[in-house]
Tab-separated table of N, CA and C in Angstrom:
chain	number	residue	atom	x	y	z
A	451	UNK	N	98.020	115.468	96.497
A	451	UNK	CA	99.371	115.845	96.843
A	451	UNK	C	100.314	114.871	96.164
A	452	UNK	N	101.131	114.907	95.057
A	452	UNK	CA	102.425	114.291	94.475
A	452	UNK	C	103.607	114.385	95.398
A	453	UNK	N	104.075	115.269	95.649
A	453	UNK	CA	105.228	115.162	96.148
A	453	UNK	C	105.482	116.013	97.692
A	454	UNK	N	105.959	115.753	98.254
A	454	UNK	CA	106.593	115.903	99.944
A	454	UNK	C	107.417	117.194	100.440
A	455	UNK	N	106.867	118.361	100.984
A	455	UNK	CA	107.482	119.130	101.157
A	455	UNK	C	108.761	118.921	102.175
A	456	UNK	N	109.541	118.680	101.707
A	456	UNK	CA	111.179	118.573	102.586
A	456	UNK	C	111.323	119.259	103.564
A	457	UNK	N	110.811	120.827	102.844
A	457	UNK	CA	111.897	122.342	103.222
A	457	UNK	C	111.058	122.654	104.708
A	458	UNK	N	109.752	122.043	104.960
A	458	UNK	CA	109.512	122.555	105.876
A	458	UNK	C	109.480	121.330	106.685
A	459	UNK	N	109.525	119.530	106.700
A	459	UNK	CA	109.406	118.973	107.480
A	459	UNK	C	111.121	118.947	107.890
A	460	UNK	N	112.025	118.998	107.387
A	460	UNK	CA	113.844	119.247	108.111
A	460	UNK	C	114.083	120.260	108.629
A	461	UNK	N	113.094	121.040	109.405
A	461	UNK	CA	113.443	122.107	110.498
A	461	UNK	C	114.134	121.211	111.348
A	462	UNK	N	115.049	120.986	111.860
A	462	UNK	CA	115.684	119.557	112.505
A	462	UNK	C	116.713	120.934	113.396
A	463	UNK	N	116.529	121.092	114.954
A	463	UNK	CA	117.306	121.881	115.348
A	463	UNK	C	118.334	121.325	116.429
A	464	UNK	N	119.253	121.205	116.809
A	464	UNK	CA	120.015	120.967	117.588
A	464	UNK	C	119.385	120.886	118.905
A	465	UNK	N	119.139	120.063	119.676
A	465	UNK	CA	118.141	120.370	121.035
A	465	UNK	C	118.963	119.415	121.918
A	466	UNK	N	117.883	119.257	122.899
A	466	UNK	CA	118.590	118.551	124.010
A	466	UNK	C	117.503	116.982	123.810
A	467	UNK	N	117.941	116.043	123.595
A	467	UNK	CA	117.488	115.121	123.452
A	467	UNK	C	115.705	114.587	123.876
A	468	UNK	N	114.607	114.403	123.161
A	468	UNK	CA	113.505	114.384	123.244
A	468	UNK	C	113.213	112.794	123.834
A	469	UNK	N	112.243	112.756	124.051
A	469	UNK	CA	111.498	111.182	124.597
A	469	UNK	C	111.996	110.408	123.858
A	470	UNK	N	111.676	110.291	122.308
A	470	UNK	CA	111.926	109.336	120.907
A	470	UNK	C	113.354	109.502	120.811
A	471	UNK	N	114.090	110.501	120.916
A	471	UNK	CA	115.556	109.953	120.929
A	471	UNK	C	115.961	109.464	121.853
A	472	UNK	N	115.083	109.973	123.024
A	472	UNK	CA	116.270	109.222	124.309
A	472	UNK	C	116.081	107.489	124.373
A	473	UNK	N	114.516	106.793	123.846
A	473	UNK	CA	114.357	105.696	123.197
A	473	UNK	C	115.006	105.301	122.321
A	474	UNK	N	114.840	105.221	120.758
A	474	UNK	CA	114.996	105.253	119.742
A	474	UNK	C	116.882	105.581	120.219
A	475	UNK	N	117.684	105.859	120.727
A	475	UNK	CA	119.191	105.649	121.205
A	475	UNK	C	119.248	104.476	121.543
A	476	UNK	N	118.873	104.268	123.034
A	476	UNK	CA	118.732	103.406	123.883
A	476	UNK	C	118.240	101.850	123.356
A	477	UNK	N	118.088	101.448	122.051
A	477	UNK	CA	117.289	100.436	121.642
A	477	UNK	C	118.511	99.549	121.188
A	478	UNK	N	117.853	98.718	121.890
A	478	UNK	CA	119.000	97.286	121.064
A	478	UNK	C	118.376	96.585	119.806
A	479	UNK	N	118.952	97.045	118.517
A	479	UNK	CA	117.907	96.854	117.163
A	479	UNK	C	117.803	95.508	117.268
A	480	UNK	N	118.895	94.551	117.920
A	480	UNK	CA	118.815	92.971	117.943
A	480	UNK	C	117.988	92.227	118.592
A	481	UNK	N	117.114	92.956	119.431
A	481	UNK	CA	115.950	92.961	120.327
A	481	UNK	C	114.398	92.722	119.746
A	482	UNK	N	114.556	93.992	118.623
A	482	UNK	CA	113.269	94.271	118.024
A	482	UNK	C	112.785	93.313	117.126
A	483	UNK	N	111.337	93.071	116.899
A	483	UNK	CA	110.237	92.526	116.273
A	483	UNK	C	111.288	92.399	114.729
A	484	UNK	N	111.322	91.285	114.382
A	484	UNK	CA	111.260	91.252	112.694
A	484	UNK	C	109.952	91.226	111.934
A	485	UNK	N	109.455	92.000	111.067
A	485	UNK	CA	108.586	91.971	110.120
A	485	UNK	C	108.990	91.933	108.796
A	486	UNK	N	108.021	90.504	108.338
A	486	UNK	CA	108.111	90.511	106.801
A	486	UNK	C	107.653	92.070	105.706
A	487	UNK	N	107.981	92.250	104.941
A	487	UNK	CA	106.795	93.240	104.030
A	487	UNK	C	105.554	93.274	104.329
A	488	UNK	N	105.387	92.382	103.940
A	488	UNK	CA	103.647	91.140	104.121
A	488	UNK	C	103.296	91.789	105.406
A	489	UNK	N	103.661	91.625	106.503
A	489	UNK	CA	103.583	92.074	107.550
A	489	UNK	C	103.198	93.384	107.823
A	490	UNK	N	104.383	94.132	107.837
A	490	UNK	CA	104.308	95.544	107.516
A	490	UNK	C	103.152	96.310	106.658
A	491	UNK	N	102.602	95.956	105.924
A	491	UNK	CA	101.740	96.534	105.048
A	491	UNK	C	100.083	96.335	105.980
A	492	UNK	N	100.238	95.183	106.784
A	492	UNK	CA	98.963	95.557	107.869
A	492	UNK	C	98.743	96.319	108.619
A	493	UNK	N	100.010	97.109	109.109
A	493	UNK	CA	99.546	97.902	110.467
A	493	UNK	C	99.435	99.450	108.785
A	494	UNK	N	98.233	99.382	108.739
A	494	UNK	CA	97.415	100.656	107.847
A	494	UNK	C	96.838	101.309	108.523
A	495	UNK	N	96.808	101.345	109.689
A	495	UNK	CA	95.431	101.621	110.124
A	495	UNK	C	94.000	101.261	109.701
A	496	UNK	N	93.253	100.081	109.021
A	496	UNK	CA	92.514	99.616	108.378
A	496	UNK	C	92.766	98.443	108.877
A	497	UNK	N	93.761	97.308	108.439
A	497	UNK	CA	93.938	95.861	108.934
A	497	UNK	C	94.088	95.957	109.711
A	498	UNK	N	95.037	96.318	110.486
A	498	UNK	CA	95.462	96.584	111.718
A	498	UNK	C	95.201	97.847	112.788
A	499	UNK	N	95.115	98.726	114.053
A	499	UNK	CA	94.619	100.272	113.822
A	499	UNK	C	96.122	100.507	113.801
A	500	UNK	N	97.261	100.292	114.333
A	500	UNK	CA	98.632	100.824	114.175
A	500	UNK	C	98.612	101.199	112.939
A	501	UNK	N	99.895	102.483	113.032
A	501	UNK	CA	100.090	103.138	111.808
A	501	UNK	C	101.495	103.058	111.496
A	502	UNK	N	102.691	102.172	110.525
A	502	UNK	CA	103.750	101.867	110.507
A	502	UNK	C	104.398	102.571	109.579
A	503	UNK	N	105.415	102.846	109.349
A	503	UNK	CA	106.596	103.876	108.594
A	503	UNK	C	107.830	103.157	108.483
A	504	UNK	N	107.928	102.379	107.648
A	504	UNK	CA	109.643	102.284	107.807
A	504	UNK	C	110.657	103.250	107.003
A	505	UNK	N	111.772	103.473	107.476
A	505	UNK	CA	112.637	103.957	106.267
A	505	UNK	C	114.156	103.548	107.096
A	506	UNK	N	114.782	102.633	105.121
A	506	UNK	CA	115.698	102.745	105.722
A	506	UNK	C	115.783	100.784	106.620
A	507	UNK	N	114.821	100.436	106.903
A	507	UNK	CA	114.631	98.814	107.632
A	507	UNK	C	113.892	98.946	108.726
A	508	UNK	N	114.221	99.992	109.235
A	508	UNK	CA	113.467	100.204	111.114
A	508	UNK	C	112.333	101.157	110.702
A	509	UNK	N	111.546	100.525	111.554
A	509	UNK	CA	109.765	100.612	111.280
A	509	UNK	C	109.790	101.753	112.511
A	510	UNK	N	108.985	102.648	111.872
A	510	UNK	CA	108.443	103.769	113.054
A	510	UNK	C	106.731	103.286	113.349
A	511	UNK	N	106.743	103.778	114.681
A	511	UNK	CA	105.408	103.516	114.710
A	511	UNK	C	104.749	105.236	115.042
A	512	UNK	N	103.684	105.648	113.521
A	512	UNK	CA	103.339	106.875	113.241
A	512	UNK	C	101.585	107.537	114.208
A	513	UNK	N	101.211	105.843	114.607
A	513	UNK	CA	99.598	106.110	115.264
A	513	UNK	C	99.361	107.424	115.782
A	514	UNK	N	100.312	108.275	116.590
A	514	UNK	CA	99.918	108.830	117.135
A	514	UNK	C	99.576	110.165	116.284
A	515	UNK	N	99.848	110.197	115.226
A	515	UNK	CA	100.109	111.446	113.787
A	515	UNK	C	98.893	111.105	113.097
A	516	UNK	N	97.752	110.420	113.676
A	516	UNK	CA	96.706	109.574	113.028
A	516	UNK	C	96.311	110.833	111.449
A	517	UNK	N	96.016	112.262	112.113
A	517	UNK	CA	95.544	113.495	111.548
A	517	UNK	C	96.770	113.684	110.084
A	518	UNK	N	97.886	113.000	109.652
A	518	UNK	CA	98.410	113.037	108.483
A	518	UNK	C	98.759	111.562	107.905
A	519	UNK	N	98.912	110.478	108.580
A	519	UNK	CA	99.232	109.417	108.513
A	519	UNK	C	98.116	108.332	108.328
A	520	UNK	N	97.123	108.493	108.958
A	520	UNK	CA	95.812	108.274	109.020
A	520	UNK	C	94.609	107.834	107.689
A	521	UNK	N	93.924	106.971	107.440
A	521	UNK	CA	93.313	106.332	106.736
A	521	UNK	C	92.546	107.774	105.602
A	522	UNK	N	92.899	107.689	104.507
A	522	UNK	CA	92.072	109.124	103.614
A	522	UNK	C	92.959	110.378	104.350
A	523	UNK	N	94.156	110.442	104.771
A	523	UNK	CA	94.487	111.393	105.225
A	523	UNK	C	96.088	111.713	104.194
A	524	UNK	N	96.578	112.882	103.865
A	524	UNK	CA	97.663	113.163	103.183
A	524	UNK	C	98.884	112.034	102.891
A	525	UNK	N	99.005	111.677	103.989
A	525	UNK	CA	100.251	110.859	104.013
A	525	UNK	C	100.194	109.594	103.728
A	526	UNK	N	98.916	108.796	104.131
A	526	UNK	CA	98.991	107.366	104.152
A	526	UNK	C	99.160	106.713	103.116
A	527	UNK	N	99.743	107.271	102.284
A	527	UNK	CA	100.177	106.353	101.232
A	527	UNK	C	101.708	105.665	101.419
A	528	UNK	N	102.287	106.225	102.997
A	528	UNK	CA	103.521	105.671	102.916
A	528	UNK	C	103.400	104.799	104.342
A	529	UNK	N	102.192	104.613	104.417
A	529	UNK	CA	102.193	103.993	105.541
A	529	UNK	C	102.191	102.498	105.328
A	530	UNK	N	102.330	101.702	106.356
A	530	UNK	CA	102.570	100.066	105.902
A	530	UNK	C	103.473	99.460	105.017
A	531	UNK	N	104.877	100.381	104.609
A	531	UNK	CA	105.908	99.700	103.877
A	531	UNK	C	106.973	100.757	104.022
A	532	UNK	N	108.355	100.621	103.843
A	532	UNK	CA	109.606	100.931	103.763
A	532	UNK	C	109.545	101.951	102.401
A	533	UNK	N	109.624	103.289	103.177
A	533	UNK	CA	109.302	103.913	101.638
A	533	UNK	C	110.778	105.059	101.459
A	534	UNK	N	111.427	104.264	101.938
A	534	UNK	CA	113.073	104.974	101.512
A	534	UNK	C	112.713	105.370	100.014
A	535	UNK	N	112.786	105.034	98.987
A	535	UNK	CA	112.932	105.448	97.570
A	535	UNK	C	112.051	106.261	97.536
A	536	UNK	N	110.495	106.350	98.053
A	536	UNK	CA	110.015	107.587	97.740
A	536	UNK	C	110.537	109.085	98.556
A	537	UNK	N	110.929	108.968	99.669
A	537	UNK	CA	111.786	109.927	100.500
A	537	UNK	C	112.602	110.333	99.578
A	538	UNK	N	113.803	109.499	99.086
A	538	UNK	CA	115.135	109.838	98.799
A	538	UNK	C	114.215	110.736	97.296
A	539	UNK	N	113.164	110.156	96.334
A	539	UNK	CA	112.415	110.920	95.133
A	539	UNK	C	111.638	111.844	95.551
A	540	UNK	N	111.403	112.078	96.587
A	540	UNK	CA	110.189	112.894	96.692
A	540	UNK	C	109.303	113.070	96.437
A	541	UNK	N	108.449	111.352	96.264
A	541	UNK	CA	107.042	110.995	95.900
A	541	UNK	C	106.560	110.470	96.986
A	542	UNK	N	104.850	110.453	96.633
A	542	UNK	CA	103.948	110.077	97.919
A	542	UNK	C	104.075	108.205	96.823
A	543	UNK	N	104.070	108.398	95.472
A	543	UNK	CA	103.940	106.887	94.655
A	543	UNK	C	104.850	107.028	94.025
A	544	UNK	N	104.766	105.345	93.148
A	544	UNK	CA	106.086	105.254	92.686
A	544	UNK	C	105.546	105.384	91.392
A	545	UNK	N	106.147	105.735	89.895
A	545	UNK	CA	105.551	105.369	88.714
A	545	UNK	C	106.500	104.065	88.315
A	546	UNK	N	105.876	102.788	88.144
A	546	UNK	CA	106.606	101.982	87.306
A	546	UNK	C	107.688	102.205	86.377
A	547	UNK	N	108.946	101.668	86.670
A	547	UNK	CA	110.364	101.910	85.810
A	547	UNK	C	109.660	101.627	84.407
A	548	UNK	N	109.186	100.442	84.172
A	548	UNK	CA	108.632	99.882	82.883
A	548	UNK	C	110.021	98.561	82.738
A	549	UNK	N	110.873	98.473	83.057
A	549	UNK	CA	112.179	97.941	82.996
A	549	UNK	C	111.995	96.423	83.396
A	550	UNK	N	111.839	95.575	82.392
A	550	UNK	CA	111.593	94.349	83.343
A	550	UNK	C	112.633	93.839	83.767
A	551	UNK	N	114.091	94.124	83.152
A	551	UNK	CA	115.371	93.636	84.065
A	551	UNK	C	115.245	94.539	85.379
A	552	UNK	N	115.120	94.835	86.264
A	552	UNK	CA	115.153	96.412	87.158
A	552	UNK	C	113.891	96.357	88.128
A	553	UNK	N	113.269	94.896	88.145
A	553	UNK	CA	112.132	95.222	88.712
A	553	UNK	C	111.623	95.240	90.094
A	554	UNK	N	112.914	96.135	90.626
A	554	UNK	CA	113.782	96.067	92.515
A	554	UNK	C	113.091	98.008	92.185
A	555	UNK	N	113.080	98.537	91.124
A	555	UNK	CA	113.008	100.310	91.558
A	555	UNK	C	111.736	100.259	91.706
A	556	UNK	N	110.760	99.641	91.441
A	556	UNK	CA	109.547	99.664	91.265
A	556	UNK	C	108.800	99.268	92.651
A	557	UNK	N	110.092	99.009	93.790
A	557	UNK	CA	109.762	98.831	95.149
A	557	UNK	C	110.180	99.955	96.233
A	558	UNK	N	108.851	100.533	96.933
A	558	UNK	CA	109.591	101.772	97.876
A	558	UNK	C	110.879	101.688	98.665
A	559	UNK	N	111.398	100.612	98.581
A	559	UNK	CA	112.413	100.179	99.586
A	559	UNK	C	113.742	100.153	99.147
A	560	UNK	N	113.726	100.015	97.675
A	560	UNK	CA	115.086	99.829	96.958
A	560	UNK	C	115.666	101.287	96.872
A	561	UNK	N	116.850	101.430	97.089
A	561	UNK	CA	118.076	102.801	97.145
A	561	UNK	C	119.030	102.338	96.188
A	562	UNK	N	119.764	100.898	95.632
A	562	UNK	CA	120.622	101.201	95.555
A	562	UNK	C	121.160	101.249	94.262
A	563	UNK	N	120.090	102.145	93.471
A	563	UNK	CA	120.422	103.403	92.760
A	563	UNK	C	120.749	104.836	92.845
A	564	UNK	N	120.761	104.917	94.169
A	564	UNK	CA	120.136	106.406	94.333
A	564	UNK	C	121.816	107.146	94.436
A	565	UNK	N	121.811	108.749	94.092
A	565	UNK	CA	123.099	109.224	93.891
A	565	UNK	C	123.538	109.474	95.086
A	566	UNK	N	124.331	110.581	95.636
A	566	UNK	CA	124.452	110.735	97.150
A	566	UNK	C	123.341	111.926	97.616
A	567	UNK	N	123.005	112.652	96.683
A	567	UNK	CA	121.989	113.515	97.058
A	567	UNK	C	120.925	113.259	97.891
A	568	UNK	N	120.300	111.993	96.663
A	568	UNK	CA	119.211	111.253	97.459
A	568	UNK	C	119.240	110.665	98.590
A	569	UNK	N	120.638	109.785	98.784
A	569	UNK	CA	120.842	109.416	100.095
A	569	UNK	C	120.807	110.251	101.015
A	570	UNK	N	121.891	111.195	100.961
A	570	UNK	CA	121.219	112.306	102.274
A	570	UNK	C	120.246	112.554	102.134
A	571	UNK	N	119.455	112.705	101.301
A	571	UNK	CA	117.399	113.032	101.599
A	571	UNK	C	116.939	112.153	102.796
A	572	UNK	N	117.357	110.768	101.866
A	572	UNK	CA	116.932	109.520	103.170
A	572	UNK	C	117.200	109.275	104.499
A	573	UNK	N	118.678	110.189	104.649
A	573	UNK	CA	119.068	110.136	105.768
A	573	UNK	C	118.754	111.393	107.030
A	574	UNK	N	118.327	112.503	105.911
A	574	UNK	CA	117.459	113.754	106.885
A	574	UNK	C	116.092	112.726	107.047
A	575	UNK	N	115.123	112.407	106.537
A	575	UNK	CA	113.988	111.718	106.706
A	575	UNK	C	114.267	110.333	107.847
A	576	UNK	N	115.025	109.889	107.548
A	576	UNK	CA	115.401	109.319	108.489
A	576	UNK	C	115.879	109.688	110.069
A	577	UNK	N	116.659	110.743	110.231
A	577	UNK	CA	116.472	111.753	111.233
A	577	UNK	C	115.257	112.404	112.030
A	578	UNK	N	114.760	113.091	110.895
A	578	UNK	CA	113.540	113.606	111.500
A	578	UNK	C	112.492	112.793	112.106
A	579	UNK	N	112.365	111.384	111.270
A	579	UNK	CA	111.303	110.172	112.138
A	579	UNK	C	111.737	109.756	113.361
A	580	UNK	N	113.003	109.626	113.493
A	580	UNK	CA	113.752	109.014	114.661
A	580	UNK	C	113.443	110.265	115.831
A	581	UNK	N	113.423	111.612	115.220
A	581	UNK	CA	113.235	112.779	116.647
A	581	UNK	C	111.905	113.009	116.873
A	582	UNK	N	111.047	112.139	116.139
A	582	UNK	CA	109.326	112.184	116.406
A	582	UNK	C	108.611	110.872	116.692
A	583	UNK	N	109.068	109.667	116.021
A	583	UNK	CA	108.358	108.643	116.618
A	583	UNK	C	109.506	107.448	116.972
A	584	UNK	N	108.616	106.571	117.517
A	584	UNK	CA	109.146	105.397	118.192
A	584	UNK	C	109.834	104.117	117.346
A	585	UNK	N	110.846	103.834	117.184
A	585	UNK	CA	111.240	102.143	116.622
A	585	UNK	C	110.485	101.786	116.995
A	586	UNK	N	109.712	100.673	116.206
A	586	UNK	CA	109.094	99.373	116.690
A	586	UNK	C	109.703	98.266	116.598
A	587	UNK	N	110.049	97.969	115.063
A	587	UNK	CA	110.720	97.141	114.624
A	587	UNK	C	111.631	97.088	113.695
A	588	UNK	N	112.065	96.004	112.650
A	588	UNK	CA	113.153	95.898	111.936
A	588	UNK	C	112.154	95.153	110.200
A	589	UNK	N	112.006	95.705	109.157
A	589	UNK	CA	111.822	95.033	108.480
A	589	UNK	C	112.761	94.524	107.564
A	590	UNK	N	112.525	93.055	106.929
A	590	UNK	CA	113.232	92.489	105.903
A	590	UNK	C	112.814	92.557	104.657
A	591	UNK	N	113.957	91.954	103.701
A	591	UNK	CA	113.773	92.277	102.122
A	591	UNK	C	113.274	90.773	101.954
A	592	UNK	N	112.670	90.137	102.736
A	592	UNK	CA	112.330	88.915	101.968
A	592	UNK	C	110.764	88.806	102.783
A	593	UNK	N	110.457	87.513	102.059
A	593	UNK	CA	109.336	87.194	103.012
A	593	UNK	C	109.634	85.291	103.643
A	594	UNK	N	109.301	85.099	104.392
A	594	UNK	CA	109.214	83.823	105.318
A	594	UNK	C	108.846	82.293	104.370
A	595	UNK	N	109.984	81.589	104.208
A	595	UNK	CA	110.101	80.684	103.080
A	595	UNK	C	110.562	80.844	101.551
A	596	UNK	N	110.919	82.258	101.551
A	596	UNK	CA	111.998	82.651	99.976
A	596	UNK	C	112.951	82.593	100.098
């Protein structure tokens, strides 16, 4: 699988507020866990059994989706890191820019190239995680001593 069907995961309908939103509202982000990258990239289900999603900085936690998210399973290639840029592209990977000035696109996390199109991509994907799974935490663009 290359690329992410959109058209059918943004069925996104107007409802009356679910478990994960009425959480995921209710959260004081100043509260939550900071994770390095480094960090983040353990809960794989493999290092860790948690299954993590960020997009965007705030980490979803996906475990319970084990059947797409899950170790050899469709999705897990976006599991354990901030994969805004592949959302906003509509890749499961990234292909190397080749650009050695530029070498921020070549990270799932970097946007701020992206046109406004893409941003709203990121920001329906961002939606739709928030009306299905849980905040855990907050990740950063650095790691601990840079």
């Amino acid at each position: 699988m290359s690329s992410l069907d959109t058209s059918q995961q943004h069925g996104v309908s107007e409802q009356t507020p679910n478990e994960f939103e009425k959480f995921n509202n209710g959260i004081n982000i100043k509260m939550l866990p900071i994770y390095t990258r480094s960090q983040l990239s353990l809960y794989n289900g493999i290092d860790e059994p948690e299954l993590y999603v960020a997009i965007k900085g705030y980490i979803y936690d996906v475990s319970n989706n084990v059947t797409n998210y899950g170790p050899g399973r469709p999705y897990h290639k976006l599991v354990g890191k901030d994969v805004s840029r592949l959302l906003g592209l509509n890749q499961l990977q990234l292909k190397p820019t080749g650009d050695p000035y530029a070498p921020e696109k070549d990270n799932a996390w970097y946007t701020g190239d992206f046109t406004e199109k893409e941003n709203l991509i990121v920001d329906k994907w961002e939606l739709f995680f928030r009306k299905r799974y849980t905040i855990i935490g907050v990740v950063v663009d650095h790691e601990v001593g840079t």
